[in-house]
Amino acid sequence: MSRRIVPLLNRIIIQKAEIPNKTAGGILLPETKDKDTQVGTVIAAGPGAMFENGRTRETIVRQGQSVLLPSYSGQEVDIDNEKFYIYKDTEILAILE
Amino acid sequence: MSRRIVPLLNRIIIQKAEIPNKTAGGILLPETKDKDTQVGTVIAAGPGAMFENGRTRETIVRQGQSVLLPSYSGQEVDIDNEKFYIYKDTEILAILE
Amino acid sequence: MSRRIVPLLNRIIIQKAEIPNKTAGGILLPETKDKDTQVGTVIAAGPGAMFENGRTRETIVRQGQSVLLPSYSGQEVDIDNEKFYIYKDTEILAILE
Amino acid sequence: MSRRIVPLLNRIIIQKAEIPNKTAGGILLPETKDKDTQVGTVIAAGPGAMFENGRTRETIVRQGQSVLLPSYSGQEVDIDNEKFYIYKDTEILAILE
Amino acid sequence: MSRRIVPLLNRIIIQKAEIPNKTAGGILLPETKDKDTQVGTVIAAGPGAMFENGRTRETIVRQGQSVLLPSYSGQEVDIDNEKFYIYKDTEILAILE
Amino acid sequence: MSRRIVPLLNRIIIQKAEIPNKTAGGILLPETKDKDTQVGTVIAAGPGAMFENGRTRETIVRQGQSVLLPSYSGQEVDIDNEKFYIYKDTEILAILE
Amino acid sequence: MSRRIVPLLNRIIIQKAEIPNKTAGGILLPETKDKDTQVGTVIAAGPGAMFENGRTRETIVRQGQSVLLPSYSGQEVDIDNEKFYIYKDTEILAILE
């Protein structure tokens, strides 16, 4: 990816894991064609959320983390022929350690 | 489950009870095929909820508790060929002691 | 009911009155087949509601009270072959003294 | 009505006026069969509303008042063979003096 | 209108202008049969709005004012064979001076 | 327009620009018949918005300004055979200087 | 564009990138006819957002920045035969550096 993409607010950019039979970490993805993989890696994380009361908070996931994604939601974007997905950090279900 | 899954915010990971004729604790599950079991065990609990005013609160159910689930909602995730469900703690109906 | 069920937050567990021609207290239930009885007894009450500002308040109905239920809403759960219903206390219409 | 019904929060119990050609007070009700009468009497009023900030306020209509009802909304309940309706006080349009 | 009608909260009672070819003040109403007249007079105004924080504010239109009505909304009520409409003051578009 | 129209709260009255081939200022309006012109002039502006916390703020556009309108929304009103549109100031997209 | 357009509040005016085979910065846009390009340049940015509590904040993107747009939303406006799009700054996904 030649250009640097800086997500705004508490958004994060996710690269979804390929749908192998079994990932290195042992997470078996179902081969159901329509089922989208629910695992991805955080490629970039925005600065954080801003609230009406003036408060801000940092994004709750960090670049490099492996995360569990909700089945629906997530904006698809194509960059340099690669598909990425943009979520808000509050949509992410869990971190896979 | 080889990798550790850390739910984010006030989410919890539930393993649903099998649909036996009668559970050890005497909770009889209806055999209606479409009726999903409403009982499960908390496998992992997130740190808690965060609010716009900066306050936080702990998740209100703990790992190991047996809980009563709402009929609908709950995100299904497959991990190591096992089906788990992710809920927010505020969606859980009751604790079964 | 062999296991103790502790409702979470401001939820309550209701056992609906049978649909007799006339209850002891003189409340006549319509025989309309589809009309669900609107009277029930509070079997268990949760601790109370929690708010984002950190405040909490107690559940506004107590175990043992006879209450008037809204026509729709209420989650059905089967426990030991008995049907119970779970409501939030703010959904309950009135107390029958 | 043999049992006392205590509405919860800012709810009120209404007995709708019959649909006569003309009420004592001169309020002519349209004879349209589907048009429900929009006038009723407050049979019982709950203590009042509760807010997340801990404040409470009293119910804004009192037992015995004659009120103008919105066309839709209102929960129907049968008690001792009589039909009553339960509204929140904020749904009531006006008081008829 | 024999009985006095006191609107609750920030509600107002409106009598819609007849649909003449042209009103005294020069406001030409379209003759389209389905188009409801958008001009009316405030017959009665409630005390004002109440907010959760305990604040109140007065109703922003007064009895006797001629006002411009939104195309939709407004509750129709029949009183003494006359049709009136009940709006919240925040729904009123403008005052015609 | 014989009568003075005073918009309530943060509402404004807009007269839409005719759909010429090209406006004086060079804004070319598409001739698509169903496309409504998106340019208009502020004929009158209300005092401003009121909030539950008691705060008020002035309307953010002024009489005489030329503005860019959203494609949908805006209440149509006929006054003296002229068509006007009523918007809330927060719906206006931009000011054309 | 002959007239100056000043977006209101936290709105921004975007000129979408043409749909070339490959942009200078290497961002390959899919040739799918219905897929709208998701990249654009900020032509003008409003002053910022206003909140009920009286607070304001500046618009979070600046004129001249290249940004990643959500697939849906954005108001289309034609100005001097050129198509522009108006977004709120909170709808913009990321900045392309």
XYZ file of C-alpha atoms in Angstrom:
679
model
C 0.000 0.000 0.000
C 1.933 3.064 -1.322
C -0.057 5.866 0.398
C -0.406 6.083 4.200
C -4.023 5.871 5.328
C -4.860 7.576 8.600
C -8.288 6.485 9.896
C -10.368 9.290 11.371
C -11.689 9.325 14.971
C -12.030 5.823 16.487
C -12.007 4.003 13.166
C -9.615 1.159 12.366
C -8.499 -0.456 9.098
C -8.669 -4.241 9.049
C -7.129 -6.745 6.706
C -9.215 -9.886 6.922
C -7.469 -13.202 7.314
C -7.567 -15.445 4.278
C -10.128 -18.241 4.610
C -7.744 -21.206 5.037
C -8.859 -24.531 6.317
C -7.120 -23.739 9.631
C -5.118 -20.670 10.705
C -1.708 -20.926 12.379
C -3.344 -20.180 15.678
C -5.796 -22.999 15.290
C -8.834 -20.927 14.442
C -10.804 -23.052 12.046
C -12.867 -21.010 9.678
C -16.018 -22.593 8.317
C -15.815 -23.097 4.511
C -19.358 -21.817 4.040
C -18.943 -19.689 0.949
C -21.161 -16.872 2.070
C -19.753 -16.820 5.616
C -17.215 -14.030 5.727
C -14.117 -14.671 7.804
C -14.505 -13.089 11.248
C -10.842 -12.721 11.950
C -8.639 -9.843 10.852
C -5.550 -7.793 11.674
C -5.528 -4.116 12.590
C -3.530 -2.354 9.830
C -4.063 1.175 11.185
C -5.961 2.739 14.100
C -7.348 6.263 14.346
C -6.551 8.626 17.253
C -9.764 7.956 19.166
C -13.360 9.066 19.774
C -14.529 12.658 20.481
C -17.621 13.384 22.534
C -20.001 16.351 22.682
C -18.840 17.118 26.234
C -15.351 17.782 24.885
C -13.899 14.538 26.221
C -11.844 12.262 23.992
C -10.689 8.679 24.474
C -8.101 6.592 22.678
C -9.010 3.858 20.195
C -9.324 0.588 22.165
C -7.490 -1.648 19.672
C -3.947 -1.156 18.387
C -2.155 -1.693 15.096
C -0.960 -5.283 14.742
C -3.587 -6.869 16.973
C -5.593 -9.836 15.735
C -9.293 -9.294 16.303
C -12.669 -11.005 16.063
C -15.048 -9.156 13.733
C -18.858 -8.894 13.828
C -20.682 -10.744 11.046
C -22.163 -7.663 9.458
C -21.022 -3.980 9.242
C -17.588 -2.818 8.204
C -16.999 -0.624 5.107
C -15.118 -2.296 2.258
C -12.436 -0.226 0.520
C -10.064 -1.214 -2.295
C -6.548 0.144 -2.065
C -3.794 -0.954 -4.453
C -5.858 -3.919 -5.504
C -6.192 -5.073 -1.925
C -9.467 -5.214 -0.039
C -9.523 -3.600 3.408
C -12.373 -3.035 5.839
C -13.024 -0.025 8.041
C -14.759 -0.496 11.420
C -15.337 1.656 14.487
C -13.408 0.242 17.444
C -16.651 -0.247 19.402
C -17.814 -2.738 16.728
C -14.889 -5.113 17.325
C -15.960 -8.167 19.404
C -12.710 -9.392 20.941
C -8.919 -9.474 20.705
C -7.243 -12.806 19.846
C -4.069 -13.160 21.878
C -9.518 -23.309 22.287
C -5.789 -22.679 21.610
C -5.785 -18.852 21.397
C -6.988 -16.691 24.284
C -9.961 -14.524 23.351
C -10.347 -11.299 25.274
C -13.828 -9.798 24.752
C -13.843 -6.019 24.322
C -15.762 -3.600 26.590
C -18.744 -5.236 28.353
C -18.979 -8.188 25.984
C -18.966 -11.806 27.158
C -18.324 -15.100 25.368
C -20.931 -17.790 26.001
C -20.857 -21.483 25.374
C -24.445 -22.642 25.079
C -25.541 -25.688 26.985
C -26.248 -28.758 24.870
C -29.981 -29.327 24.345
C -30.447 -32.403 26.569
C -33.808 -33.639 27.670
C -33.011 -32.341 31.158
C -29.915 -30.564 32.479
C -28.163 -31.630 35.704
C -29.665 -28.656 37.433
C -33.159 -29.664 36.414
C -33.658 -27.089 33.726
C -35.762 -28.803 31.116
C -35.170 -27.464 27.660
C -38.034 -27.732 25.220
C -37.223 -30.108 22.323
C -38.691 -27.679 19.767
C -36.126 -27.888 16.990
C -36.036 -24.210 16.223
C -36.010 -23.162 19.881
C -32.427 -22.325 20.715
C -31.252 -23.293 24.184
C -31.471 -20.269 26.484
C -28.874 -21.446 28.938
C -25.115 -20.971 28.622
C -21.861 -20.599 30.525
C -19.669 -17.496 30.550
C -16.326 -18.552 28.978
C -14.762 -15.086 29.106
C -15.880 -11.600 30.210
C -14.583 -8.248 28.973
C -13.300 -5.513 31.327
C -16.516 -3.503 31.335
C -18.457 -0.639 29.714
C -17.100 2.862 28.954
C -19.349 5.910 28.873
C -19.097 9.287 27.153
C -18.781 11.010 30.535
C -15.533 9.121 31.121
C -17.044 6.726 33.658
C -16.493 2.985 33.347
C -18.188 0.061 35.070
C -17.264 -3.583 35.380
C -18.988 -6.331 33.399
C -21.925 -7.591 35.507
C -21.424 -11.311 34.866
C -18.271 -13.317 35.576
C -16.438 -16.163 33.913
C -17.878 -19.544 34.954
C -21.385 -18.314 35.747
C -24.383 -20.089 34.247
C -26.763 -17.603 32.663
C -30.178 -17.318 31.031
C -29.941 -15.950 27.476
C -32.435 -13.841 25.502
C -34.147 -15.649 22.613
C -32.675 -13.452 19.908
C -29.390 -11.453 19.593
C -25.947 -12.797 20.300
C -23.221 -13.003 17.621
C -22.219 -16.514 16.603
C -18.482 -17.173 16.165
C -16.687 -20.422 15.294
C -13.425 -21.046 17.076
C -11.550 -24.355 16.771
C -14.649 -26.017 15.408
C -16.658 -24.932 18.428
C -19.556 -22.528 18.279
C -19.510 -19.648 20.760
C -21.804 -16.661 21.145
C -20.894 -13.094 22.017
C -23.375 -10.947 23.992
C -23.217 -7.615 25.788
C -23.656 -8.143 29.529
C -26.791 -5.960 29.542
C -28.483 -8.482 27.217
C -28.186 -11.352 29.724
C -31.554 -12.034 31.492
C -30.522 -13.761 34.702
C -27.882 -15.785 36.536
C -28.672 -19.433 37.363
C -27.284 -20.254 40.798
C -37.907 -24.759 40.344
C -34.710 -26.459 41.591
C -32.122 -23.774 40.636
C -32.324 -20.220 41.955
C -32.696 -17.654 39.190
C -31.372 -14.193 39.915
C -32.651 -11.667 37.348
C -30.060 -9.122 36.232
C -30.436 -5.328 36.608
C -34.093 -4.214 36.822
C -35.522 -7.373 35.330
C -38.232 -9.437 37.036
C -39.464 -13.009 36.555
C -43.222 -13.377 36.245
C -45.443 -16.387 36.524
C -48.625 -15.623 34.615
C -51.943 -16.372 36.246
C -53.869 -19.270 34.731
C -56.707 -18.102 32.473
C -59.682 -19.028 34.692
C -63.137 -17.728 34.106
C -62.722 -15.497 37.169
C -59.737 -15.116 39.523
C -60.135 -15.176 43.316
C -59.691 -11.452 43.356
C -62.513 -10.940 40.892
C -60.403 -10.160 37.874
C -62.279 -11.605 34.957
C -60.016 -12.638 32.120
C -61.501 -12.580 28.656
C -61.733 -16.096 27.144
C -60.373 -14.827 23.810
C -57.994 -17.631 22.813
C -55.249 -15.413 21.523
C -55.543 -12.897 24.359
C -52.728 -13.644 26.761
C -53.530 -13.235 30.440
C -52.346 -9.807 31.616
C -52.006 -10.718 35.254
C -48.989 -12.367 36.855
C -47.014 -12.768 40.064
C -43.439 -11.565 40.611
C -41.372 -14.722 41.284
C -38.020 -12.911 41.518
C -36.812 -9.318 41.134
C -33.351 -8.130 40.135
C -31.318 -5.616 42.198
C -32.238 -2.584 40.109
C -31.233 -0.351 37.179
C -27.767 1.151 36.561
C -27.289 4.403 34.706
C -24.403 5.894 32.738
C -23.999 8.635 35.357
C -23.163 5.957 37.927
C -26.516 6.193 39.712
C -28.504 3.077 40.492
C -32.106 2.629 41.605
C -33.957 -0.323 43.076
C -36.417 -2.420 41.081
C -39.878 -0.886 41.537
C -41.804 -4.131 42.011
C -41.128 -6.796 44.663
C -41.267 -10.555 44.833
C -44.781 -11.775 45.612
C -46.647 -8.808 44.175
C -49.485 -9.343 41.728
C -49.044 -7.161 38.666
C -50.776 -6.078 35.466
C -48.703 -6.930 32.369
C -48.494 -5.155 28.999
C -50.064 -7.028 26.089
C -46.839 -7.467 24.183
C -43.138 -7.777 25.224
C -41.817 -10.079 27.896
C -39.293 -12.869 27.168
C -40.623 -16.393 27.552
C -38.342 -18.918 29.301
C -39.024 -22.559 30.198
C -37.680 -23.742 33.526
C -38.494 -27.203 34.919
C -41.349 -27.556 32.488
C -42.870 -24.297 33.693
C -43.230 -21.229 31.540
C -41.994 -17.947 33.051
C -41.709 -14.478 31.559
C -38.985 -11.924 32.038
C -39.844 -8.200 31.923
C -38.055 -5.004 32.824
C -39.760 -3.352 35.795
C -40.517 -0.231 33.720
C -42.691 -2.373 31.412
C -45.084 -3.373 34.214
C -48.378 -1.366 34.059
C -49.714 -1.556 37.604
C -49.731 -3.411 40.910
C -52.910 -5.275 41.923
C -53.480 -4.868 45.658
C -63.708 -3.165 40.619
C -62.941 -5.381 43.659
C -59.098 -5.157 43.676
C -57.273 -1.838 43.944
C -55.078 -1.130 40.947
C -52.063 1.074 41.554
C -50.558 2.286 38.246
C -46.759 2.316 38.171
C -44.636 5.438 37.513
C -46.490 8.123 35.546
C -49.162 5.814 34.198
C -52.896 6.471 34.610
C -55.970 4.249 34.286
C -58.734 5.653 32.132
C -62.352 4.705 31.802
C -63.532 5.874 28.412
C -66.792 7.726 28.163
C -69.608 5.806 26.513
C -70.200 6.928 22.921
C -73.512 8.750 23.435
C -74.960 11.114 20.944
C -74.013 13.989 23.235
C -72.328 13.973 26.666
C -73.683 15.991 29.611
C -70.947 18.518 29.094
C -71.931 19.063 25.491
C -69.101 17.123 23.910
C -70.543 15.576 20.807
C -68.873 12.348 19.863
C -68.865 11.410 16.222
C -70.906 8.224 15.568
C -68.204 6.841 13.233
C -68.098 3.201 14.301
C -64.345 2.828 14.072
C -63.640 6.173 15.759
C -62.871 5.446 19.363
C -64.178 7.962 21.874
C -61.431 10.425 22.779
C -62.820 11.376 26.145
C -62.272 9.499 29.396
C -62.063 9.805 33.174
C -58.940 9.206 35.250
C -59.764 6.245 37.540
C -56.297 6.029 39.130
C -52.976 7.857 38.710
C -49.488 6.557 39.454
C -47.011 8.375 41.737
C -45.051 10.005 38.913
C -42.067 9.697 36.560
C -38.484 8.810 37.573
C -35.480 10.022 35.633
C -31.926 8.737 35.225
C -30.574 11.801 37.045
C -32.482 10.701 40.156
C -35.173 13.375 39.821
C -38.846 12.472 40.045
C -41.929 14.436 39.150
C -45.595 13.930 39.997
C -48.131 12.633 37.480
C -49.654 15.651 35.720
C -53.279 14.473 35.763
C -55.320 13.517 38.847
C -57.937 10.933 39.672
C -61.425 12.142 38.730
C -60.349 14.506 35.953
C -61.991 14.298 32.542
C -59.386 14.178 29.799
C -58.965 14.238 26.036
C -57.198 11.104 24.727
C -54.934 10.649 21.700
C -56.463 8.631 18.852
C -53.967 5.805 19.066
C -51.896 4.288 21.918
C -53.232 3.304 25.305
C -53.115 -0.310 26.584
C -56.489 -2.019 26.934
C -57.043 -4.112 30.078
C -60.168 -5.997 31.198
C -60.946 -5.884 34.903
C -64.188 -7.313 36.340
C -65.719 -7.354 32.911
C -64.987 -3.677 32.437
C -62.603 -2.322 29.831
C -59.995 0.181 31.063
C -57.089 1.836 29.274
C -53.646 2.598 30.580
C -51.747 5.655 29.288
C -48.648 7.533 30.319
C -49.583 11.009 31.530
C -47.468 12.613 28.798
C -49.747 11.009 26.182
C -52.862 12.826 27.449
C -53.788 15.795 25.173
C -55.834 18.035 27.426
C -58.020 18.314 30.541
C -61.736 19.013 30.069
C -62.928 21.397 32.792
C -67.520 25.083 22.876
C -69.280 24.635 26.236
C -66.474 22.972 28.251
C -63.091 24.627 28.770
C -60.242 22.600 27.306
C -56.853 23.023 28.926
C -54.068 21.552 26.749
C -51.376 19.682 28.674
C -47.663 20.582 28.622
C -46.623 22.469 25.485
C -49.627 21.444 23.434
C -51.907 23.928 21.662
C -55.431 23.666 20.237
C -55.823 24.968 16.705
C -58.880 25.855 14.729
C -57.963 25.628 11.082
C -58.953 28.445 8.781
C -61.699 27.590 6.333
C -60.339 26.917 2.837
C -61.554 30.093 1.136
C -60.295 31.251 -2.159
C -58.358 33.987 -0.370
C -58.140 34.854 3.354
C -58.605 38.387 4.650
C -54.888 38.673 5.103
C -54.212 37.726 1.524
C -53.062 34.203 2.102
C -54.241 32.251 -0.908
C -54.906 28.631 -0.143
C -54.546 26.161 -2.968
C -57.905 24.564 -3.873
C -56.308 21.103 -4.131
C -58.898 18.976 -2.359
C -56.416 16.762 -0.551
C -54.230 19.688 0.538
C -55.194 20.556 4.071
C -55.171 24.232 4.927
C -51.881 25.173 6.618
C -53.207 28.171 8.453
C -54.969 28.136 11.814
C -55.695 30.099 14.974
C -54.507 29.164 18.473
C -57.672 28.530 20.512
C -55.852 27.478 23.688
C -52.218 26.985 24.734
C -50.848 24.697 27.446
C -48.566 25.929 30.261
C -45.331 24.784 28.634
C -42.791 21.963 28.333
C -41.174 20.054 31.231
C -37.733 18.525 30.967
C -35.997 15.671 32.755
C -33.545 18.122 34.359
C -36.475 19.772 36.158
C -36.485 22.842 33.913
C -39.707 24.096 32.351
C -40.302 26.603 29.578
C -43.438 28.418 28.450
C -45.345 27.489 25.298
C -43.913 29.550 22.428
C -47.232 30.485 20.799
C -50.153 32.286 22.467
C -53.915 32.088 22.286
C -55.276 34.192 19.428
C -52.185 34.028 17.222
C -52.495 33.006 13.585
C -49.990 30.311 12.724
C -48.589 28.321 9.816
C -49.064 24.552 10.310
C -46.921 21.651 9.091
C -48.497 19.535 6.349
C -48.666 16.386 8.402
C -49.059 15.675 12.163
C -51.597 17.257 14.459
C -54.256 15.206 16.310
C -57.842 15.780 15.164
C -60.477 16.047 17.897
C -64.220 16.724 17.572
C -65.735 18.998 20.201
C -69.333 20.208 19.991
C -69.462 19.238 16.369
C -66.415 21.361 15.599
C -63.125 19.927 14.403
C -60.015 21.094 16.280
C -56.389 20.013 15.985
C -53.859 19.527 18.727
C -50.142 20.191 18.054
C -47.042 20.551 20.152
C -45.732 24.119 19.958
C -42.426 22.916 18.483
C -44.336 21.577 15.445
C -45.666 25.025 14.482
C -43.706 26.509 11.526
C -44.301 30.234 11.853
C -46.520 33.016 13.212
C -48.523 35.104 10.726
C -48.557 38.724 11.860
C -46.505 38.780 0.533
C -48.996 40.966 2.453
C -48.707 39.397 5.920
C -45.391 39.191 7.801
C -44.334 35.634 8.504
C -42.145 35.068 11.543
C -40.552 31.593 11.510
C -40.473 29.874 14.885
C -37.271 28.703 16.627
C -34.400 28.026 14.192
C -36.592 27.745 11.124
C -36.044 29.802 7.968
C -38.261 30.618 4.981
C -36.674 30.035 1.602
C -37.660 31.207 -1.827
C -36.143 28.828 -4.320
C -34.314 30.205 -7.309
C -36.094 29.723 -10.623
C -34.621 26.864 -12.671
C -32.917 28.931 -15.386
C -30.360 27.533 -17.737
C -27.683 29.489 -15.823
C -27.983 31.835 -12.837
C -26.309 35.231 -12.730
C -23.705 33.847 -10.401
C -22.835 31.095 -12.814
C -24.535 28.274 -10.995
C -25.797 25.960 -13.708
C -28.845 24.058 -12.687
C -29.372 20.690 -14.292
C -32.515 20.676 -16.503
C -33.592 17.289 -15.111
C -37.300 17.841 -14.632
C -37.577 15.947 -11.381
C -34.443 17.548 -9.890
C -35.539 20.363 -7.635
C -33.352 23.463 -7.651
C -30.925 23.359 -4.713
C -30.405 27.083 -4.485
C -32.608 29.533 -2.626
C -32.715 32.851 -0.797
C -33.493 33.293 2.900
C -36.712 35.377 3.052
C -37.030 35.272 6.850
C -35.116 33.653 9.717
C -36.435 32.654 13.135
C -34.840 33.806 16.420
C -32.885 30.611 17.015
C -32.888 27.175 18.670
C -33.832 26.437 22.305
C -32.355 23.518 24.206
C -33.547 21.484 27.190
C -30.667 22.835 29.298
C -32.137 26.330 28.915
C -29.478 27.468 26.428
C -30.463 29.169 23.179
C -28.429 29.947 20.070
C -29.105 32.237 17.137
C -30.156 30.952 13.710
C -26.981 30.360 11.678
C -28.215 31.852 8.394
C -29.557 35.396 7.872
C -32.243 36.993 5.778
C -30.990 37.794 2.281
C -28.326 35.094 2.107
C -28.178 32.738 -0.855
C -27.965 29.131 0.301
C -27.478 25.601 -0.959
C -30.416 23.339 -0.048
C -30.488 19.593 0.667
C -32.201 17.486 -2.001
C -34.985 16.279 0.240
C -36.785 17.813 3.283
C -38.182 21.308 3.534
C -41.906 22.022 4.057
C -43.700 23.604 1.117
C -46.127 26.423 1.921
C -48.202 28.568 -0.452
C -48.490 32.232 0.454
C -50.144 34.753 -1.856
C -49.842 32.350 -4.733
C -46.123 32.038 -4.187
C -44.424 28.827 -3.139
C -42.031 29.060 -0.180
C -40.133 26.374 1.702
C -39.474 26.121 5.409
C -36.252 24.472 6.663
C -34.441 24.243 9.970
C -31.123 26.097 9.783
C -29.193 22.906 10.542
C -30.545 21.379 7.292
C -28.918 24.058 5.095
C -25.741 22.750 3.387
C -23.787 25.901 2.591
C -23.907 29.652 1.989
C -23.215 30.928 -1.542
C -21.173 34.124 -1.349
C -16.493 27.646 -9.659
C -17.320 31.383 -9.802
C -19.155 31.773 -6.470
C -17.519 30.939 -3.136
C -19.331 28.191 -1.276
C -19.027 28.213 2.485
C -20.188 24.900 3.996
C -22.233 25.264 7.187
C -21.262 23.707 10.535
C -19.005 20.635 10.181
C -19.853 19.986 6.539
C -17.226 19.680 3.814
C -17.388 19.890 0.022
C -15.690 17.046 -1.821
C -14.633 16.719 -5.411
C -14.447 13.026 -6.174
C -11.424 11.686 -7.962
C -12.025 10.593 -11.537
C -12.296 6.807 -11.899
C -8.948 6.170 -13.675
C -7.435 2.789 -13.996
C -4.837 3.824 -11.400
C -4.381 7.114 -9.517
C -1.018 8.852 -9.236
C -0.746 7.667 -5.673
C -1.259 4.090 -6.695
C -4.816 3.733 -5.503
C -6.429 1.368 -7.946
C -10.099 1.979 -8.321
C -12.220 -0.987 -9.306
C -13.816 -0.507 -12.772
C -17.162 -1.794 -11.491
C -19.565 0.598 -13.174
C -21.890 0.995 -10.240
C -19.071 1.317 -7.680
C -18.634 5.000 -6.937
C -15.079 6.163 -6.388
C -14.292 6.345 -2.663
C -11.547 8.888 -2.946
C -11.989 12.645 -3.068
C -10.404 16.000 -2.275
C -11.699 18.498 0.276
C -12.611 21.651 -1.719
C -13.978 23.578 1.268
C -14.527 22.876 4.978
C -17.073 24.462 7.302
C -16.151 26.118 10.629
C -17.060 23.131 12.784
C -19.790 21.446 14.858
C -21.973 23.149 17.527
C -23.394 21.232 20.462
C -26.414 21.790 22.703
C -24.114 22.392 25.681
C -22.716 25.441 23.898
C -19.415 23.783 23.002
C -18.052 23.915 19.458
C -15.265 21.978 17.790
C -13.387 22.530 14.554
C -13.993 20.448 11.426
C -11.585 17.483 11.544
C -10.515 17.571 7.878
C -8.968 20.528 6.029
C -9.208 21.971 2.559
C -6.806 20.228 0.167
C -6.701 16.897 1.984
C -7.305 13.681 0.090
C -9.850 11.521 1.879
C -11.486 8.107 1.804
C -15.281 8.344 1.464
C -17.999 6.000 2.767
C -19.822 4.015 0.072
C -23.192 5.595 0.700
C -24.307 9.062 1.974
C -23.047 12.392 0.730
C -25.325 14.973 -0.924
C -24.690 15.568 -4.632
C -24.742 19.184 -5.824
C -24.101 20.599 -9.300
C -22.172 23.847 -9.450
C -20.994 25.342 -12.747
C -21.552 22.041 -14.467
C -19.330 20.271 -11.979
C -20.550 17.643 -9.556
C -19.558 18.087 -5.910
C -20.549 16.133 -2.817
C -21.308 17.439 0.642
C -20.507 15.273 3.704
C -20.333 15.838 7.440
C -16.744 15.470 8.651
C -17.736 12.591 10.950
C -18.748 10.561 7.847
C -15.231 10.648 6.350
C -13.386 7.317 6.883
C -9.726 8.258 6.623
C -7.168 10.749 5.305
C -4.824 9.613 2.503
C -1.360 11.034 3.094
